[in-house]
Short mmCIF file of N, CA and C in Angstrom, two decimals:
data_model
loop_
_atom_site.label_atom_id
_atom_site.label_comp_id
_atom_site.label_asym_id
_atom_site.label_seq_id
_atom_site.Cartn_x
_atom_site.Cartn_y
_atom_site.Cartn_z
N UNK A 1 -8.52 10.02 -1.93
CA UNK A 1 -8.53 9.39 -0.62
C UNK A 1 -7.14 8.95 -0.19
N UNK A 2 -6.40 8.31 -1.34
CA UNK A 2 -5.02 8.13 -0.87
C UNK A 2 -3.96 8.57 -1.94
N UNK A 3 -2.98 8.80 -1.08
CA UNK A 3 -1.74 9.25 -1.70
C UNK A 3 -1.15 8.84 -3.51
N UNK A 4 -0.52 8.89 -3.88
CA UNK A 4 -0.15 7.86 -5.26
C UNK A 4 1.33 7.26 -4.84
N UNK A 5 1.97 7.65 -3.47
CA UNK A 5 2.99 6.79 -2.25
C UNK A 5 1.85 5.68 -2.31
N UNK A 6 0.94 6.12 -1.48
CA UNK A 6 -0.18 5.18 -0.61
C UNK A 6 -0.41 3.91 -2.06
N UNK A 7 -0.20 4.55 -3.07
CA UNK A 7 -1.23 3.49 -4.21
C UNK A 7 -0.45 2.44 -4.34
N UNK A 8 1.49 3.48 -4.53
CA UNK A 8 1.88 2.36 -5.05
C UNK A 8 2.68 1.57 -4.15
N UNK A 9 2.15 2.04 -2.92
CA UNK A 9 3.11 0.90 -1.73
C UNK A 9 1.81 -0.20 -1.69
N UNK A 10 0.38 0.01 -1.86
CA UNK A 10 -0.62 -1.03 -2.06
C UNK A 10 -0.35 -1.76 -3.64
N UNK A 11 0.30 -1.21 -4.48
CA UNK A 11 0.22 -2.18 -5.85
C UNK A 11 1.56 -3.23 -5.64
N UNK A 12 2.56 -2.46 -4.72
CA UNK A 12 3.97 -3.42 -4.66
C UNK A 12 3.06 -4.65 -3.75
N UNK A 13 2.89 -4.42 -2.43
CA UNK A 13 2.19 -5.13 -1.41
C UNK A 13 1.41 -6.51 -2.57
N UNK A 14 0.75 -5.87 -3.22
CA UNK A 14 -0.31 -7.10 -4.01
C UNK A 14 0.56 -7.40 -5.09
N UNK A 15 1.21 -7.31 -5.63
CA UNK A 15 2.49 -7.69 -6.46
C UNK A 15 3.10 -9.01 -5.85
N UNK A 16 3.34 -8.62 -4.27
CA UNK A 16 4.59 -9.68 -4.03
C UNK A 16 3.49 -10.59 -3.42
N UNK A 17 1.85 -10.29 -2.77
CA UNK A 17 1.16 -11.50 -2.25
C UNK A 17 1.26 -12.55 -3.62
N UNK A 18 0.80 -11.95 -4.66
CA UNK A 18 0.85 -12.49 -6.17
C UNK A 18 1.29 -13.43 -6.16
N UNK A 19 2.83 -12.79 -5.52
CA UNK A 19 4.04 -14.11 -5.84
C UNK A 19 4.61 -15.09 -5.43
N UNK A 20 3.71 -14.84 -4.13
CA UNK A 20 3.75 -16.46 -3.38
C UNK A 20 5.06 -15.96 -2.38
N UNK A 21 5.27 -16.91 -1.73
CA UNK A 21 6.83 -16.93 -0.89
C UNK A 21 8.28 -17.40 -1.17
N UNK A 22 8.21 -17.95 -2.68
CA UNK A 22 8.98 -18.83 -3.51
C UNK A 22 10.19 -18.17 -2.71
N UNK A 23 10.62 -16.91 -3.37
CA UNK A 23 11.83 -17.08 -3.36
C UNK A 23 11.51 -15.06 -2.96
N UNK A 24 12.61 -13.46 -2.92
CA UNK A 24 12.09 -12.70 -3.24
C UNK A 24 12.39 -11.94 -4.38
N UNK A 25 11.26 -10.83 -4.58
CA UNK A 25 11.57 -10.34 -5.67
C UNK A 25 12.48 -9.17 -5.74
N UNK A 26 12.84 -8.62 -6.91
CA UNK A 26 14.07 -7.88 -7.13
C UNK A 26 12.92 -6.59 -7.03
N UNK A 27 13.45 -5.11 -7.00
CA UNK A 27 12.95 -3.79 -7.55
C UNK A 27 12.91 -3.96 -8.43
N UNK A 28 13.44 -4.34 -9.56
CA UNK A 28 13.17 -4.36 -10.71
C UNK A 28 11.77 -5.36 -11.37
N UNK A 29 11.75 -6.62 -10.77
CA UNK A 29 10.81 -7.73 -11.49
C UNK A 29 9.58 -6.47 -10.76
N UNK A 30 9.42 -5.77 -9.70
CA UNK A 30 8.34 -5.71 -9.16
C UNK A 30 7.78 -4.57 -10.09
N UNK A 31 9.01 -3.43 -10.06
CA UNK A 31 9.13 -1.83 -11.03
C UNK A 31 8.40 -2.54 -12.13
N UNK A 32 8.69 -3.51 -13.17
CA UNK A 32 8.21 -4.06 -14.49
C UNK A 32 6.85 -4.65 -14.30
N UNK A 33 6.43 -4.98 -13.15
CA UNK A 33 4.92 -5.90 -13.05
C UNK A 33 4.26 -4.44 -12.58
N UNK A 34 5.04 -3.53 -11.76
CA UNK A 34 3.59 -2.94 -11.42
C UNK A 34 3.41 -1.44 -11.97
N UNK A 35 4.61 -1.22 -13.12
CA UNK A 35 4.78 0.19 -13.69
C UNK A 35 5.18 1.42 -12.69
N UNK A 36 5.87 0.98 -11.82
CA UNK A 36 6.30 2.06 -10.76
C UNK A 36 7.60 1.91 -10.90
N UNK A 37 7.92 3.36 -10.78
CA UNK A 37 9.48 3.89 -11.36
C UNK A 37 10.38 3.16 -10.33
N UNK A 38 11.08 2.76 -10.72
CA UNK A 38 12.25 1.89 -9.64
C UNK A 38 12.79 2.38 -8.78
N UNK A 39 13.41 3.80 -9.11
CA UNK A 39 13.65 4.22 -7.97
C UNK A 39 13.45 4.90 -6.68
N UNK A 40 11.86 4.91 -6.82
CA UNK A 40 10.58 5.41 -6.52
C UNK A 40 10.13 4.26 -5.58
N UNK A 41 9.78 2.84 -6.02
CA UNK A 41 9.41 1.92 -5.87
C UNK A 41 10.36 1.41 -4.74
N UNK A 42 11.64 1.63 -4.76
CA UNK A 42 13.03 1.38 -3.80
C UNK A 42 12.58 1.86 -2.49
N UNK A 43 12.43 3.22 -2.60
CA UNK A 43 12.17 3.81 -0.78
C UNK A 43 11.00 3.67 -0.95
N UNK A 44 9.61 2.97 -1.43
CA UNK A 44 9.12 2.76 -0.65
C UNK A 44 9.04 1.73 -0.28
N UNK A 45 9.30 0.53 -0.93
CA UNK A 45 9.91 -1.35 -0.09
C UNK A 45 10.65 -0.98 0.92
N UNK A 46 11.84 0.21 1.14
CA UNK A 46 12.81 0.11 2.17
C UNK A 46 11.82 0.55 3.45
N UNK A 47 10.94 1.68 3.02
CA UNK A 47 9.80 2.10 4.09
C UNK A 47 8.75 1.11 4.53
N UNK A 48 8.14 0.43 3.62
CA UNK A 48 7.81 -1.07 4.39
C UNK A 48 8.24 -1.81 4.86
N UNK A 49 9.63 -2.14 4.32
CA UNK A 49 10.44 -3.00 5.20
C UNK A 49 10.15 -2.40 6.59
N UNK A 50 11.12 -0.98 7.00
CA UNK A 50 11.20 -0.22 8.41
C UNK A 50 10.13 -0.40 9.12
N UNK A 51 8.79 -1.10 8.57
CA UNK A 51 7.61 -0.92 9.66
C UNK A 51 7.29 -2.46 9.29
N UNK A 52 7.95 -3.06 9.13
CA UNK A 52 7.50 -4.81 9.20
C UNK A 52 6.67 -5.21 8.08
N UNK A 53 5.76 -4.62 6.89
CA UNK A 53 5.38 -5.30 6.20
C UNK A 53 6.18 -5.99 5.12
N UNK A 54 6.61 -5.39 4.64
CA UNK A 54 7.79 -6.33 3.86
C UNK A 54 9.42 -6.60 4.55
N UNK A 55 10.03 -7.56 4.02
CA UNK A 55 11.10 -8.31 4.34
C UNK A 55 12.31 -7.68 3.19
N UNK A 56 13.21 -7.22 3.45
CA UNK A 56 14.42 -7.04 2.84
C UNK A 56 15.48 -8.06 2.77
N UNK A 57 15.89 -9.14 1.87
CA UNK A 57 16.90 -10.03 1.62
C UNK A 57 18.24 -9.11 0.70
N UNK A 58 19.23 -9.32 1.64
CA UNK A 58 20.09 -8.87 0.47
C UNK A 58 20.94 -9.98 -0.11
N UNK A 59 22.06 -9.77 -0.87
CA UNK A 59 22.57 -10.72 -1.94
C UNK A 59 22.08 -11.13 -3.60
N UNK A 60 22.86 -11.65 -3.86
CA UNK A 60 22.29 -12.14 -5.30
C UNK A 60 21.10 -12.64 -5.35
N UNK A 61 20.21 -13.37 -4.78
CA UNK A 61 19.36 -13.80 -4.78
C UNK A 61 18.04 -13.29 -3.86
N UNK A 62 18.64 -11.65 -3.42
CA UNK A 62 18.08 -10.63 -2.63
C UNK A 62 16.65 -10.77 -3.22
N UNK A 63 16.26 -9.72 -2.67
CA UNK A 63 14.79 -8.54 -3.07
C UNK A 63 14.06 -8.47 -1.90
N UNK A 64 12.83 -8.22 -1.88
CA UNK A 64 11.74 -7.86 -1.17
C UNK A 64 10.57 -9.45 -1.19
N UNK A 65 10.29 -9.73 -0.13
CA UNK A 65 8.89 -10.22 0.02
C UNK A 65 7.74 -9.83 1.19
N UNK A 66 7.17 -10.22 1.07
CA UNK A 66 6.30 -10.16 2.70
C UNK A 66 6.75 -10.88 3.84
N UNK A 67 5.98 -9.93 5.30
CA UNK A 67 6.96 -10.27 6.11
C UNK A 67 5.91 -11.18 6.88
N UNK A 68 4.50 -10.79 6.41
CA UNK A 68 3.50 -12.02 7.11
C UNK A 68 2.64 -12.71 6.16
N UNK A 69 1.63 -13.34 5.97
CA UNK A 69 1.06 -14.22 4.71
C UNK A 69 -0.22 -13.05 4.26
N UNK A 70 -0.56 -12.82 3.37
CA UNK A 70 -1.60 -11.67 2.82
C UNK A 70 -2.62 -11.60 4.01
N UNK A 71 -3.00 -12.68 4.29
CA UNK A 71 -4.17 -12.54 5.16
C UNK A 71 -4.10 -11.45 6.72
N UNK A 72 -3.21 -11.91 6.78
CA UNK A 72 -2.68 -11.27 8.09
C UNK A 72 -1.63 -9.47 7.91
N UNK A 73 -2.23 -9.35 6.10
CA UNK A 73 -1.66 -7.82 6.35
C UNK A 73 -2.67 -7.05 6.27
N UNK A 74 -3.18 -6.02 6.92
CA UNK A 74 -4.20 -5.13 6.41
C UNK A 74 -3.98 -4.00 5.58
N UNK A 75 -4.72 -3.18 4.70
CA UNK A 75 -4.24 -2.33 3.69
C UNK A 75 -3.73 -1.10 4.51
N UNK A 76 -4.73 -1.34 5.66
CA UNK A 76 -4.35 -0.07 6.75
C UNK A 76 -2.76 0.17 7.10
N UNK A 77 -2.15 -0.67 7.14
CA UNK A 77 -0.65 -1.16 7.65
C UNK A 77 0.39 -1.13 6.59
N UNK A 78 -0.58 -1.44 5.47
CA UNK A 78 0.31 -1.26 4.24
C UNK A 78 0.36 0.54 3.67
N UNK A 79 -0.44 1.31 3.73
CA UNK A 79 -0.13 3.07 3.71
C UNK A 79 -0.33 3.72 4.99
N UNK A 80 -0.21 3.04 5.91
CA UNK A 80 0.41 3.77 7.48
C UNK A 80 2.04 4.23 7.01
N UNK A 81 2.89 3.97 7.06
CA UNK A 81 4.13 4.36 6.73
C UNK A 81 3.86 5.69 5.82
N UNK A 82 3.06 6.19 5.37
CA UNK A 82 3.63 7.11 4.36
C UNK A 82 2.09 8.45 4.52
N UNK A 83 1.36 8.47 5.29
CA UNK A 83 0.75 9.17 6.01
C UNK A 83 0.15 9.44 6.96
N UNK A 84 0.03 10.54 7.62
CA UNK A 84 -0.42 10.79 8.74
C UNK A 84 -1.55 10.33 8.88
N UNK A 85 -1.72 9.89 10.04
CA UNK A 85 -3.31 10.21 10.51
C UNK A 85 -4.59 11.49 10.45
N UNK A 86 -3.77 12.35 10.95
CA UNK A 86 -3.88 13.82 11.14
C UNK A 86 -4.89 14.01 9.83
N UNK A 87 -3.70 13.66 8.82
CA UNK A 87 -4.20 14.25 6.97
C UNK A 87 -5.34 13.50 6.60
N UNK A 88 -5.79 12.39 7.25
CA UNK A 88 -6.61 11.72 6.93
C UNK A 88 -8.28 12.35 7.54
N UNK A 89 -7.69 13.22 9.05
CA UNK A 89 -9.18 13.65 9.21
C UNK A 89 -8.96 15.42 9.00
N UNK A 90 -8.49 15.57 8.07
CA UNK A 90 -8.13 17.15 7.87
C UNK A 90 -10.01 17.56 7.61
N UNK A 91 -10.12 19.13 7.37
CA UNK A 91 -11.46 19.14 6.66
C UNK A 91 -11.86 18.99 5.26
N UNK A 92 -12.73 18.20 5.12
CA UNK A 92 -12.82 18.68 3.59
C UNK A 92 -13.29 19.65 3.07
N UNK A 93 -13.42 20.94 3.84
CA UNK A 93 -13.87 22.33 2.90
C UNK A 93 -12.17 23.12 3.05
N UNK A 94 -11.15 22.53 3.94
CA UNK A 94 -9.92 23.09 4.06
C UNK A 94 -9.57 24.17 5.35
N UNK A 95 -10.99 23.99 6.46
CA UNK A 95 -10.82 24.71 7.58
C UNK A 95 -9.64 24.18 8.72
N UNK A 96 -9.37 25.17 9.18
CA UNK A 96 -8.32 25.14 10.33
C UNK A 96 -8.88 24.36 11.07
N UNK A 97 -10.16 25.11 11.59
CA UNK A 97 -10.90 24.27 13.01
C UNK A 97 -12.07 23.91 12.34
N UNK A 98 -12.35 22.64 12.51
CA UNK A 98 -13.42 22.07 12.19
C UNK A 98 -13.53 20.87 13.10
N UNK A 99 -14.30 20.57 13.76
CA UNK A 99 -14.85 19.89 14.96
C UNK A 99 -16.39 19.19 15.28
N UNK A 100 -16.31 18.51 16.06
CA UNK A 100 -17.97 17.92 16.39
C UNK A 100 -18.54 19.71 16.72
N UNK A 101 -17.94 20.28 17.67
CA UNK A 101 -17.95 21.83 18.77
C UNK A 101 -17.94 22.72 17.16
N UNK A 102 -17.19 22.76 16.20
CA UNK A 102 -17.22 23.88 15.66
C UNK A 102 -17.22 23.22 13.72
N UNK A 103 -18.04 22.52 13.68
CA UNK A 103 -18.44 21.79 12.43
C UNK A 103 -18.66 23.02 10.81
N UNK A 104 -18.09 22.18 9.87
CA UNK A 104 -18.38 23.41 8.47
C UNK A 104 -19.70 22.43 8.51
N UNK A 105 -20.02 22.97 6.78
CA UNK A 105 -21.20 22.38 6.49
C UNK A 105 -21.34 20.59 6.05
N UNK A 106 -19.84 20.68 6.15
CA UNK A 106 -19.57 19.01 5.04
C UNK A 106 -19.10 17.85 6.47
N UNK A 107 -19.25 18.65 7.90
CA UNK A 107 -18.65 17.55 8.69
C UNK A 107 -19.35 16.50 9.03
N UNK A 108 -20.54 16.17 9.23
CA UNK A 108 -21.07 15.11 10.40
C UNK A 108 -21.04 13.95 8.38
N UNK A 109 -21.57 14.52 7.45
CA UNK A 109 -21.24 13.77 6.25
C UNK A 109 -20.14 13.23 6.10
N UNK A 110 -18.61 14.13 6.25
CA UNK A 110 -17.61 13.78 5.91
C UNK A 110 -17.31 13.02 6.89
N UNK A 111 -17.36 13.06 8.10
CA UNK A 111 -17.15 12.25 9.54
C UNK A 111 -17.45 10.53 9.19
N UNK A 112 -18.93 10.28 8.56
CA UNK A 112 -18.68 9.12 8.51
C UNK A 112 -18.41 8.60 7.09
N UNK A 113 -17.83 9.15 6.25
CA UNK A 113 -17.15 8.86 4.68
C UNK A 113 -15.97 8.32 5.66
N UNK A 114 -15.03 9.37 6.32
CA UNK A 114 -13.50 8.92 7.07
C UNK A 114 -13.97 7.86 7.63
N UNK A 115 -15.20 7.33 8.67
CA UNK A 115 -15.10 6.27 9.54
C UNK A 115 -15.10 5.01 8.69
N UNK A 116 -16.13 5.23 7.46
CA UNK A 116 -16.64 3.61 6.80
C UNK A 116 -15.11 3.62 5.85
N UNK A 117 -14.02 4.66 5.49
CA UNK A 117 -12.96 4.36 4.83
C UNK A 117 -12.10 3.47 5.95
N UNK A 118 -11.76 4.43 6.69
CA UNK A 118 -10.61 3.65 7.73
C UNK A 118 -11.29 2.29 7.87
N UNK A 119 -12.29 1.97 8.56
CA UNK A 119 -12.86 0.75 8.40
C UNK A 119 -12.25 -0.65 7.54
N UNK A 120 -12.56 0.59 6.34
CA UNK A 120 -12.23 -0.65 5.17
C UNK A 120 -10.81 -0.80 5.09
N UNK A 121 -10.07 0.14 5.37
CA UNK A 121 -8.70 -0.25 5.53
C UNK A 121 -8.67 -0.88 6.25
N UNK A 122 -8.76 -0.72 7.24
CA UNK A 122 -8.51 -1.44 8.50
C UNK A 122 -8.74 -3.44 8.42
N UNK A 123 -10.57 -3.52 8.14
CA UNK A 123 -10.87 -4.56 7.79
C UNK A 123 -10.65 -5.43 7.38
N UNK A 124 -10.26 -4.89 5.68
CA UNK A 124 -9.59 -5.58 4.85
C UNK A 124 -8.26 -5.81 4.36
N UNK A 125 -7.81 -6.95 3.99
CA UNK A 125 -6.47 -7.40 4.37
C UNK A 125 -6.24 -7.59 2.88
N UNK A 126 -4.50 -7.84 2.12
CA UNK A 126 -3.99 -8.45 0.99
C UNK A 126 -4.62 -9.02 0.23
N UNK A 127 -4.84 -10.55 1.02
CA UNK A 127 -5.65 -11.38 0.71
C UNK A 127 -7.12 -11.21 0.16
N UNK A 128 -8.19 -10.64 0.74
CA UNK A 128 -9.00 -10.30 0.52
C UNK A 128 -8.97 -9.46 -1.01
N UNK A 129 -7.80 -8.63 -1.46
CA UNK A 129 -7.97 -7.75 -2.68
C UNK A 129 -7.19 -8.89 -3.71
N UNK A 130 -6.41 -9.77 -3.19
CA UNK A 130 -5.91 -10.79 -4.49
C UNK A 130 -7.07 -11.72 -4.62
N UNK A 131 -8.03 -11.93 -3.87
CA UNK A 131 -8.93 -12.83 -4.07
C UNK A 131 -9.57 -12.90 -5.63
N UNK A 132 -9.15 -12.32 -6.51
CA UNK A 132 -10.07 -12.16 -6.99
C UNK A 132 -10.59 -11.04 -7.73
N UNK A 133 -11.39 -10.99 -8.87
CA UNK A 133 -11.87 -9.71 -9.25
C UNK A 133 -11.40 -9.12 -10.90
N UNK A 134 -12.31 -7.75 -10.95
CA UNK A 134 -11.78 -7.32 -12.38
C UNK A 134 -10.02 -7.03 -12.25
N UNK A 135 -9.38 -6.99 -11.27
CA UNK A 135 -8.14 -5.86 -10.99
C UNK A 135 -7.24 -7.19 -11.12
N UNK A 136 -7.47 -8.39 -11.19
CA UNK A 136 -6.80 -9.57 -11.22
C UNK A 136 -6.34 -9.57 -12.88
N UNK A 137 -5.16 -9.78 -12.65
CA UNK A 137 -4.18 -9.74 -13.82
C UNK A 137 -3.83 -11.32 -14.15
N UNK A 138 -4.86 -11.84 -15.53
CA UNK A 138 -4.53 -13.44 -15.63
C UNK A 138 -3.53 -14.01 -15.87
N UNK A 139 -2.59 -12.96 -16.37
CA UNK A 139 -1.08 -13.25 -17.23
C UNK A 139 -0.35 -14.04 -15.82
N UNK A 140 0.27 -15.19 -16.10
CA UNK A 140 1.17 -14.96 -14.74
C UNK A 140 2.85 -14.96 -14.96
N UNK A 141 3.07 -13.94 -13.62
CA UNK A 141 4.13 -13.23 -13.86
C UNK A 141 5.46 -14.43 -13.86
N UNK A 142 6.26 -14.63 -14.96
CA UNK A 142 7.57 -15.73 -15.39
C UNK A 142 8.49 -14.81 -14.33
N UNK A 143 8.74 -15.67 -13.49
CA UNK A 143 9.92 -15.30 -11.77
C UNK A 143 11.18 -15.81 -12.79
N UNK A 144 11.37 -16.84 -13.82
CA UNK A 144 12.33 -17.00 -14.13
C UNK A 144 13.15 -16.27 -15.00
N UNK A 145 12.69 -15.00 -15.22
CA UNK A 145 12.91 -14.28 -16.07
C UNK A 145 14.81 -14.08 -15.31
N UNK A 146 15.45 -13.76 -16.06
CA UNK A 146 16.66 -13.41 -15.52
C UNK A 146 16.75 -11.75 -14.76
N UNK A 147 17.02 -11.33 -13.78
CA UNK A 147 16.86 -10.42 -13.31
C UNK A 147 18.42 -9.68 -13.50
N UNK A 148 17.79 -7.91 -12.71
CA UNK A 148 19.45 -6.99 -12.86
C UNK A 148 19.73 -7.08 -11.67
#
């Protein structure tokens, strides 16, 4: 359903709600919390930055945070930057034309799989996925760690 861009611009996103507004984080503290290659992890913070969800600080005491409070980001907003729309209602049997007018066998099914997904992107916000849950990581992450 989504990209592994899309995954890990949603694992940075819930990384830095994690971390509160203290201060921001480096590529690196984030690369080490969320197992995404750093320099990988780089363009895509710089690509969130470019569309407002995250904040770029530079200097010694630089990094990345959020640019609004979890609640107010939706997941939708958080992998908009890194795919089309288009790809999202492609067909799923791989037809050129596929339409309400010229439907395969998998459309009026697949039609509302895409509607109740976007939905949930749409719907649901940061907040809502740190709330809580098996995917909640109890360890909490030491900011004082000395950074590169």
């Amino acid at each position: 359903m989504i990209s592994k861009t899309e995954e890990y611009a949603l694992k940075a996103v819930v990384f830095l709600a994690r971390q509160g507004d203290e201060r921001p984080c480096t590529v690196q503290e984030i690369a080490r919390g969320t197992g995404i290659p750093a320099n990988y992890l780089s363009k895509i913070l710089h690509r969130l930055g470019q569309h407002g969800v995250a904040v770029s600080e530079r200097g010694r005491h630089g990094g990345f945070r959020l640019s609004h409070a979890p609640e107010a980001v939706a997941l939708a907003e958080v992998i908009a930057p890194f795919g089309s729309p288009a790809d999202r209602h492609r067909c799923l049997l791989g037809r050129r034309e596929c339409s309400d007018e010229n439907p395969c066998g998998a459309h009026e099914q697949w039609k509302r799989v895409r509607a109740t997904t976007s939905e949930f992107f749409a719907e649901t916000s940061i907040a809502d996925v740190i709330g809580g849950g098996a995917d909640r990581d109890p360890t909490p992450t030491n900011r004082s760690e000395k950074t590169e």
